[in-house]
Short mmCIF file of C-alpha atoms (C1' of nucleotides) in Angstrom, two decimals:
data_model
loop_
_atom_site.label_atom_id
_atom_site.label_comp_id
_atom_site.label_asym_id
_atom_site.label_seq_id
_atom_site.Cartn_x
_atom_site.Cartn_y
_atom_site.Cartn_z
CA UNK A 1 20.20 1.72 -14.79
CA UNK A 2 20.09 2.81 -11.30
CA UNK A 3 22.25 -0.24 -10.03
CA UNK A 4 25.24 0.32 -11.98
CA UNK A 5 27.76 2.67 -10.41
CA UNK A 6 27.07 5.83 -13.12
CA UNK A 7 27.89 10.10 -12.11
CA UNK A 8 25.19 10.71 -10.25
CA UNK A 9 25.01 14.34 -9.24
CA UNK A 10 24.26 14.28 -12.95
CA UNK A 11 20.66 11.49 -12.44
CA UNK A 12 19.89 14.78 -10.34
CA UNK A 13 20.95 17.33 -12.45
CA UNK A 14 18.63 15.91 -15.84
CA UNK A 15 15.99 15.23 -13.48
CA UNK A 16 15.48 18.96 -12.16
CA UNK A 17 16.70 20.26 -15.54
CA UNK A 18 13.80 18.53 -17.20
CA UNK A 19 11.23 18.98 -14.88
CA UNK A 20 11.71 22.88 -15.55
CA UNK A 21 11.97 22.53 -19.18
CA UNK A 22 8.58 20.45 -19.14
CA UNK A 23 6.91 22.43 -16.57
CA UNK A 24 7.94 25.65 -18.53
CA UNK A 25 6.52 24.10 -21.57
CA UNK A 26 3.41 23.46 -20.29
CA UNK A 27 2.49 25.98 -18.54
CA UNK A 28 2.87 24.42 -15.01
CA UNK A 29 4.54 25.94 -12.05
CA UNK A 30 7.44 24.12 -10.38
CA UNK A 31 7.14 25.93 -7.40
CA UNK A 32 10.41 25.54 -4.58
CA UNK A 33 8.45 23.37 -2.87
CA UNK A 34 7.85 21.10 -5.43
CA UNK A 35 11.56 21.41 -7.39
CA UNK A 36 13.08 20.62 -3.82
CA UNK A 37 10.52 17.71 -3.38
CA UNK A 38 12.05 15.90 -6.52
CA UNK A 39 15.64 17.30 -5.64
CA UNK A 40 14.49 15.00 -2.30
CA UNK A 41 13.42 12.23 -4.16
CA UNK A 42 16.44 12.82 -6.81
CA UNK A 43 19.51 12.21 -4.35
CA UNK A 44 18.40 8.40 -3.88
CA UNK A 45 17.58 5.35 -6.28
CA UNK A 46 15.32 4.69 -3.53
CA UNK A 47 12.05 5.06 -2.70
CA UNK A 48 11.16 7.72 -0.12
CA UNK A 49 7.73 7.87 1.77
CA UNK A 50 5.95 10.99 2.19
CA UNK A 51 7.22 11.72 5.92
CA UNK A 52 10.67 10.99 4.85
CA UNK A 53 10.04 13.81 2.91
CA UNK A 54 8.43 15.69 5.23
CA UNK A 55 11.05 15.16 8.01
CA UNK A 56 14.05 16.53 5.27
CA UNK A 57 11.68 19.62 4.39
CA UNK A 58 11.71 20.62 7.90
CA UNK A 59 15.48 19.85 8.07
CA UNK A 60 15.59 22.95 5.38
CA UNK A 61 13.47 24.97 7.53
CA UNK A 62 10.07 24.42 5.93
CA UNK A 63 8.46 23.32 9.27
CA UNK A 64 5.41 21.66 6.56
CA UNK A 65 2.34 19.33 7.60
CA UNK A 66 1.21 16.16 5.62
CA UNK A 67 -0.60 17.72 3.17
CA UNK A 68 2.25 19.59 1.79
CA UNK A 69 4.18 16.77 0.65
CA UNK A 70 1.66 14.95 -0.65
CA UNK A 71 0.51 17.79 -2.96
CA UNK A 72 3.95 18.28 -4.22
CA UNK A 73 4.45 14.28 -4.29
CA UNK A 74 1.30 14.53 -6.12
CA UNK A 75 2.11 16.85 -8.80
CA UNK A 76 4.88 15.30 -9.51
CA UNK A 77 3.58 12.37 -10.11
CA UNK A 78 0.75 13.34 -12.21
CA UNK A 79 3.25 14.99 -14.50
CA UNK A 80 5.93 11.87 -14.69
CA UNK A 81 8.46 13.75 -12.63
CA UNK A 82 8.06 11.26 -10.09
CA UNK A 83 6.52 7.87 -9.22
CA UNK A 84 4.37 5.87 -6.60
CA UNK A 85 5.71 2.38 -5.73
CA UNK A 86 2.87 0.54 -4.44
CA UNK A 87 4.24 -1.84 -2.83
CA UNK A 88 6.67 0.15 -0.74
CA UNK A 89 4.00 3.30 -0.65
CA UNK A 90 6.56 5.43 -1.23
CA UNK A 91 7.89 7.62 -4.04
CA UNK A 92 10.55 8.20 -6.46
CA UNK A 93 11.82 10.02 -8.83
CA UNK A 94 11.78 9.18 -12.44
CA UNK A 95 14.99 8.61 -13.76
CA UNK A 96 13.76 8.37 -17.22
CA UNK A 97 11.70 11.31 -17.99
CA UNK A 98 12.59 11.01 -21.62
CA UNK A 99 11.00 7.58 -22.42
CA UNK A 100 7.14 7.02 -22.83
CA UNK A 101 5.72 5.79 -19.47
CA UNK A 102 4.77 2.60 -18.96
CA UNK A 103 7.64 2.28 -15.85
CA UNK A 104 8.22 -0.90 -14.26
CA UNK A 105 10.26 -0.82 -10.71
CA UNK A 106 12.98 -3.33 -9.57
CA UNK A 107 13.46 -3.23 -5.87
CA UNK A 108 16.19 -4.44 -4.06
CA UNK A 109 15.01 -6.12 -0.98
CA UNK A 110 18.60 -5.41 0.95
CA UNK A 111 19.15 -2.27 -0.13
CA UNK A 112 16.46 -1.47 -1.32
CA UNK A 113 17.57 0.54 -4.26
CA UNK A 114 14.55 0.50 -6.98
CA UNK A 115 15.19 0.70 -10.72
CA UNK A 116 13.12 2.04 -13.45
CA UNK A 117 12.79 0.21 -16.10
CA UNK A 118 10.52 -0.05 -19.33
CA UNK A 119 9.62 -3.49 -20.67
CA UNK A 120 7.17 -3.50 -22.99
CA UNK A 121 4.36 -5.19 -21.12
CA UNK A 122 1.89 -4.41 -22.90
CA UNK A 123 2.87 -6.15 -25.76
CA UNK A 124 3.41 -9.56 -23.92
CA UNK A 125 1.71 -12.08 -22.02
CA UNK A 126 -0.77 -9.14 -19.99
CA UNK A 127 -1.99 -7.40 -22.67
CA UNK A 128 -2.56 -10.87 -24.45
CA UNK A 129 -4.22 -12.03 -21.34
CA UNK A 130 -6.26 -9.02 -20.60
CA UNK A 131 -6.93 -7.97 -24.14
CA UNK A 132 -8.75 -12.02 -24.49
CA UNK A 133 -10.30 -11.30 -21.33
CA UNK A 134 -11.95 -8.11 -23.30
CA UNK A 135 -10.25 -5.53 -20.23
CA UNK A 136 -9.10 -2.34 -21.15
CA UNK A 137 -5.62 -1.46 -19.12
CA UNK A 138 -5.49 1.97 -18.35
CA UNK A 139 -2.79 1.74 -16.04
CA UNK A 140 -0.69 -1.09 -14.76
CA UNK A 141 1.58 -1.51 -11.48
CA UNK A 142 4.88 -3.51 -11.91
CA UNK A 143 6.82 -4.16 -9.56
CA UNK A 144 9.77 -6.62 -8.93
CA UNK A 145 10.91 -7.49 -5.79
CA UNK A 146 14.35 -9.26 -5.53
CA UNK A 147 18.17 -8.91 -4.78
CA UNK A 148 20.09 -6.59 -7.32
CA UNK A 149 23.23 -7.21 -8.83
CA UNK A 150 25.49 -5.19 -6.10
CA UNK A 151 23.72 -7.22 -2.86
CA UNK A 152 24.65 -10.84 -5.06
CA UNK B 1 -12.64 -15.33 -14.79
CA UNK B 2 -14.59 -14.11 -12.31
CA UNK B 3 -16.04 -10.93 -14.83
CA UNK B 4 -17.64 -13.53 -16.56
CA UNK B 5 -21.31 -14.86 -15.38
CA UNK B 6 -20.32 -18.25 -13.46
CA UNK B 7 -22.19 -20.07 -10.45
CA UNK B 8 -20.53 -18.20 -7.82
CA UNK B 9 -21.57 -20.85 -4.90
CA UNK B 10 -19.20 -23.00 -6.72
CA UNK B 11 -16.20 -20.51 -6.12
CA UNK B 12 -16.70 -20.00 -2.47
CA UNK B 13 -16.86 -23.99 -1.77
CA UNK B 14 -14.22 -24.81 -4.02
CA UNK B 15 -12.12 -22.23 -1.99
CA UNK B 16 -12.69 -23.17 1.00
CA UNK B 17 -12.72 -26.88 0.47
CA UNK B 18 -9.09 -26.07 -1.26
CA UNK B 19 -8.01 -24.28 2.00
CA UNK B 20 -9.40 -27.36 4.41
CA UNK B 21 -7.26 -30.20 2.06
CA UNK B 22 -4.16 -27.73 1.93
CA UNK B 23 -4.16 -27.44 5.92
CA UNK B 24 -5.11 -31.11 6.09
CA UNK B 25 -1.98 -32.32 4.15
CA UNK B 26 -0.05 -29.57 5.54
CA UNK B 27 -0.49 -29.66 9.10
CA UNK B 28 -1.92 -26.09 9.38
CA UNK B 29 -4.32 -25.13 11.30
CA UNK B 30 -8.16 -23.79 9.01
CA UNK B 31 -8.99 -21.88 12.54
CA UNK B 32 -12.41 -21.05 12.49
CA UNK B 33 -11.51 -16.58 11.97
CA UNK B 34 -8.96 -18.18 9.28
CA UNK B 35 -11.84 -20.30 7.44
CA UNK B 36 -14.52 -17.33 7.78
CA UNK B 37 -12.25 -14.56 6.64
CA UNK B 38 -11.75 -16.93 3.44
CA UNK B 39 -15.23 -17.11 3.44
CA UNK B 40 -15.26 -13.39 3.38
CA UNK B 41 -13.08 -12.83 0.67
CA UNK B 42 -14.93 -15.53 -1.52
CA UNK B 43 -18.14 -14.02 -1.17
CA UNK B 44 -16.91 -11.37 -3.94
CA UNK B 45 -14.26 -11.04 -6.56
CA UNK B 46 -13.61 -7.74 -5.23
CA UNK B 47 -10.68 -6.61 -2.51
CA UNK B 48 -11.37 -6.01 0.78
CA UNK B 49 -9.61 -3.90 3.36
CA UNK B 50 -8.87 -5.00 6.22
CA UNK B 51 -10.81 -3.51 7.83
CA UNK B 52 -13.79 -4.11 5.78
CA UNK B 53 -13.15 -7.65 7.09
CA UNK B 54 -13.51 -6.74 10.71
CA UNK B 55 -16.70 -4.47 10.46
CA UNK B 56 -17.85 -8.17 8.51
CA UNK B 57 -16.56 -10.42 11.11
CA UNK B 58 -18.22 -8.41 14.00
CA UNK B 59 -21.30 -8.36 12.30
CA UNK B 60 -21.67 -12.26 12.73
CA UNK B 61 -20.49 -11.32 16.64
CA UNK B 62 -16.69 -11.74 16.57
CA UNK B 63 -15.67 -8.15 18.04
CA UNK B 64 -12.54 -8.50 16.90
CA UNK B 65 -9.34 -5.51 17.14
CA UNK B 66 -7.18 -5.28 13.81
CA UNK B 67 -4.51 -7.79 14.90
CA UNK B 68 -7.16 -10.25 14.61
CA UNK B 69 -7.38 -9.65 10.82
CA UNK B 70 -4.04 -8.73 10.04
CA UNK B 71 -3.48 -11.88 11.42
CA UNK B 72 -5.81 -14.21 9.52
CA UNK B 73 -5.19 -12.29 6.39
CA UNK B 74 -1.15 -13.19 7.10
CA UNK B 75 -1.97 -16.70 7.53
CA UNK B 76 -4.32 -16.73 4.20
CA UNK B 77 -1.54 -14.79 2.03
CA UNK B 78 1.12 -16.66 2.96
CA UNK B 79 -0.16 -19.70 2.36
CA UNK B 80 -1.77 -18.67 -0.66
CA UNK B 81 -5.20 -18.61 -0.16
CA UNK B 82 -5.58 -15.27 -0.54
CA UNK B 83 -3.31 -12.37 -2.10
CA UNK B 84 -2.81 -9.03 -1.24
CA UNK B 85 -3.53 -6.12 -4.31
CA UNK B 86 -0.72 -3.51 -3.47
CA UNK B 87 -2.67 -1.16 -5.38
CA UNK B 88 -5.74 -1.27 -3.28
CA UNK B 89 -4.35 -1.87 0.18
CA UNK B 90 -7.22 -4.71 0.33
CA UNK B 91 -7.21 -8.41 0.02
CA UNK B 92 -8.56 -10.37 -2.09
CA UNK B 93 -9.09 -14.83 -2.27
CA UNK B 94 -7.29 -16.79 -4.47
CA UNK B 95 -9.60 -17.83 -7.47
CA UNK B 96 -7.16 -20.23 -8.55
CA UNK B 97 -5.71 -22.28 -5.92
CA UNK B 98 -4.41 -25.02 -8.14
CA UNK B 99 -2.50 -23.06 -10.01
CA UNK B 100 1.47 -22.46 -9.75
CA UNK B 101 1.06 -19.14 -8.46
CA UNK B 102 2.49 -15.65 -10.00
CA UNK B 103 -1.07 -14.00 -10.00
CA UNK B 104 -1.35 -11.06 -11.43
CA UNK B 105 -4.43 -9.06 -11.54
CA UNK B 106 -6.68 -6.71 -13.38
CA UNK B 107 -9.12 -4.34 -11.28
CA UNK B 108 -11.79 -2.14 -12.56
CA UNK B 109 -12.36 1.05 -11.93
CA UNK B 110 -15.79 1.24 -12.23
CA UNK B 111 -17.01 -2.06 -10.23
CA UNK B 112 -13.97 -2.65 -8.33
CA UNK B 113 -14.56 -6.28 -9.57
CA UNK B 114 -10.94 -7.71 -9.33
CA UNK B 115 -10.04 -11.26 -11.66
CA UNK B 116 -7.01 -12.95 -10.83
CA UNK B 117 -4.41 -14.16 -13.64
CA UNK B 118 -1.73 -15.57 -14.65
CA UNK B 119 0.54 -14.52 -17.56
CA UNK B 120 3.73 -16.00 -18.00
CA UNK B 121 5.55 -12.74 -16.98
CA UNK B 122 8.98 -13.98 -16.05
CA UNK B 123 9.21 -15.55 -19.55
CA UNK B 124 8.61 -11.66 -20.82
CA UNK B 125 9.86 -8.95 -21.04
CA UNK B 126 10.09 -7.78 -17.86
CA UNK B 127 11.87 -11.31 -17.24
CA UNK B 128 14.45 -10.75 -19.79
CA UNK B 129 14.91 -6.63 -18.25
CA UNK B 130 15.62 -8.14 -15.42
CA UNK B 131 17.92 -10.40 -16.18
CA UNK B 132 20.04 -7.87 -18.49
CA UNK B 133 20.11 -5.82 -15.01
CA UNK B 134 21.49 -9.07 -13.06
CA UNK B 135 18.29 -8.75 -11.10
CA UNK B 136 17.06 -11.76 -9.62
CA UNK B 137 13.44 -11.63 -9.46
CA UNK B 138 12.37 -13.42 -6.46
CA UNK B 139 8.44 -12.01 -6.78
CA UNK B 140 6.42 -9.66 -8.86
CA UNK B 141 3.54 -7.38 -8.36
CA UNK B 142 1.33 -6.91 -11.31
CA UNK B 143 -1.89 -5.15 -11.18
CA UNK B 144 -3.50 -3.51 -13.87
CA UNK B 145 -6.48 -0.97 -13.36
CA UNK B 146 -8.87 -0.24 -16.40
CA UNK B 147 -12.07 -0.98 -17.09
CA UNK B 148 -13.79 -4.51 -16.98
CA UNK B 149 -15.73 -5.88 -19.64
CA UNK B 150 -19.05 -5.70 -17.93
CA UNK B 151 -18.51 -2.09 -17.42
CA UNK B 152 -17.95 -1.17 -21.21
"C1'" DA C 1 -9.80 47.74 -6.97
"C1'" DT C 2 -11.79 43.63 -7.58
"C1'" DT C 3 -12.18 39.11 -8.67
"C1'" DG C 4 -10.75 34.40 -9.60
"C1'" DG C 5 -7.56 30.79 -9.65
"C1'" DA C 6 -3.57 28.26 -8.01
"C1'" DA C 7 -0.56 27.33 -4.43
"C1'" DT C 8 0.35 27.01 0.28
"C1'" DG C 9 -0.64 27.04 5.48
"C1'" DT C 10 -3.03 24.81 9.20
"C1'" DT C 11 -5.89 21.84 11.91
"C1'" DA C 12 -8.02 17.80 12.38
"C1'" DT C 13 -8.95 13.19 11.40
"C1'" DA C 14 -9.36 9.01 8.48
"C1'" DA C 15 -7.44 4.68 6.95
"C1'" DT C 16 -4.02 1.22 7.13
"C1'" DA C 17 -0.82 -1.54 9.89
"C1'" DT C 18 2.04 -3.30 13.73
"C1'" DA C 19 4.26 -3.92 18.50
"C1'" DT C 20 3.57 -5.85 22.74
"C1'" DC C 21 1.95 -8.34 26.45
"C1'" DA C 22 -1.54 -11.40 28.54
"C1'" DC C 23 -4.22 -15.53 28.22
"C1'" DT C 24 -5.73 -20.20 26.56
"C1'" DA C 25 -5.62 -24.57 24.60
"C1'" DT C 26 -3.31 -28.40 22.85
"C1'" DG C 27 -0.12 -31.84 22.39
"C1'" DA C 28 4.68 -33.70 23.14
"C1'" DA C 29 8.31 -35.02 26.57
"C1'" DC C 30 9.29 -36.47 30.70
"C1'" DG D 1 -0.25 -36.85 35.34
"C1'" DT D 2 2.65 -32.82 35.31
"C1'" DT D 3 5.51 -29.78 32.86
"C1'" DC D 4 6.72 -27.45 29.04
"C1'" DA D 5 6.72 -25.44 24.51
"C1'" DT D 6 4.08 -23.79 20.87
"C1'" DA D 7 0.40 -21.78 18.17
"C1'" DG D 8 -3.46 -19.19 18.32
"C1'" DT D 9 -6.28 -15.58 20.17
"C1'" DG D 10 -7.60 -11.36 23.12
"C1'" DA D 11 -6.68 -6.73 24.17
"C1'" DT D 12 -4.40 -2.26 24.47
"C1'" DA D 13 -1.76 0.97 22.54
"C1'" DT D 14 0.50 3.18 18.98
"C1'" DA D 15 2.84 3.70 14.47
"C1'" DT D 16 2.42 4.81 9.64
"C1'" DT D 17 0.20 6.47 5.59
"C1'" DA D 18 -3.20 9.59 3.63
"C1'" DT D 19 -6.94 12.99 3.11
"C1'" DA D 20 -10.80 16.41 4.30
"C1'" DA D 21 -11.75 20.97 5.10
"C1'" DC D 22 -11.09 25.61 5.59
"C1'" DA D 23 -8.05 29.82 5.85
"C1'" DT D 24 -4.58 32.66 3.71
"C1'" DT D 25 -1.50 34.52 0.23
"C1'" DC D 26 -0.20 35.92 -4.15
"C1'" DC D 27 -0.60 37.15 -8.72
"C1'" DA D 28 -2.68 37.96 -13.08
"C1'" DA D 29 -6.71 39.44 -15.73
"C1'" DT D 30 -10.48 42.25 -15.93
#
DNA sequence: ATTGGAATGTTATAATATATCACTATGAAC
DNA sequence: GTTCATAGTGATATATTATAACATTCCAAT
């Protein structure tokens, strides 16, 4: 759990480790942009937006446009490296590449620190709901906002 | 639900005679932009963008700038007459305005149709995550995307 | 060597959202 | 009745987020 004080150059360490493992598996190219992209989006429980990202790619020297980010923010995502957080629209990266993905975010509205987490939603009062309701979730957005342990 | 055939006349009164008793009691002001954006948004259960709102409200000779919506849509979501899917960047009016509200919401892909519910989330699993974590949940997002039963 | 695909570079622009200041109306306080 | 404060609206400008479209590069397969 993100919020709990934990060795972190490690969260960033599994992260990029994985990726490559996966990606290598797979068949899929984790190109420097991209592996520096979720490095980015490693280095923070929080969520960055796509110019954040932008603006610290140029601080390497990769003077990149829009586009660039979002592709790499993109294939990240598509592949569970990385996540969108609607409500902020930003990104971050998964800390739980592991797990199957049904990810639910807690965010921190002081300091704004999200965490990953995995209830089992689907199982519960929405997929009750919807499943009466004869929908078929594909996908669902969760997302908590509130104050985290640390900013109590 | 608003997938299910229903006399939709009924919905848009009901809302907006909800709105005028709500501002009535409340002391708010049901401004005439603030009653027909409702309007708007009642006309379908589907989300609107903001814009989509002002290319509406000129058409009936309002040429209205963005502020103008932003700023009825503020007025409507925070006094929950309307709600805001993250997902979709678009608005969308409250179908049940009686209710104690923690709407979630299920949009389809196909028709964009969009029904408002309300699972008993914080009683879930996500509710119990979050209170492991020490997390105090002060509001959730919950939006699921799939496929309506209409379109199956 | 040529072709085809995937990634990236580049330019432009679309879509969503807010800051700021000016103006108006209304009602309360004096 | 005038003054004042407030809430709402009008209007301009700009910030923020995201994508379309086309050019270029690189590499692997034929």
């Amino acid at each position: 759990m993100s919020f709990q004080s934990h060795n972190h150059r490690q969260c960033i360490k599994r992260g990029v480790q994985h990726a490559t493992d996966q990606c290598e598996k797979a068949g899929l190219q984790l190109t420097p942009i991209r592996q520096r992209v979720l490095e980015l989006l490693l280095t923070e429980h929080r969520a960055l937006g796509a110019y954040d990202i932008l603006e610290k790619l140029s601080e390497d020297g990769w003077k990149s446009q829009p586009p660039v980010a979002y592709r790499a923010l993109d294939f990240l995502v598509q592949h569970g490296f990385a996540h969108k957080v609607e409500r902020l629209n930003a990104f971050i990266a998964c800390t739980t590449p592991e797990t199957n993905h049904n990810p639910a975010f807690l965010i921190c509205r002081i300091c704004e620190a999200v965490a990953e987490i995995h209830p089992q939603l689907s199982r519960g009062a929405l997929g009750r709901t919807a499943k009466d309701a004869g929908f078929v979730i594909e996908q669902a957005v969760v997302e908590a906002e509130g104050v985290c342990p640390n900013c109590r």
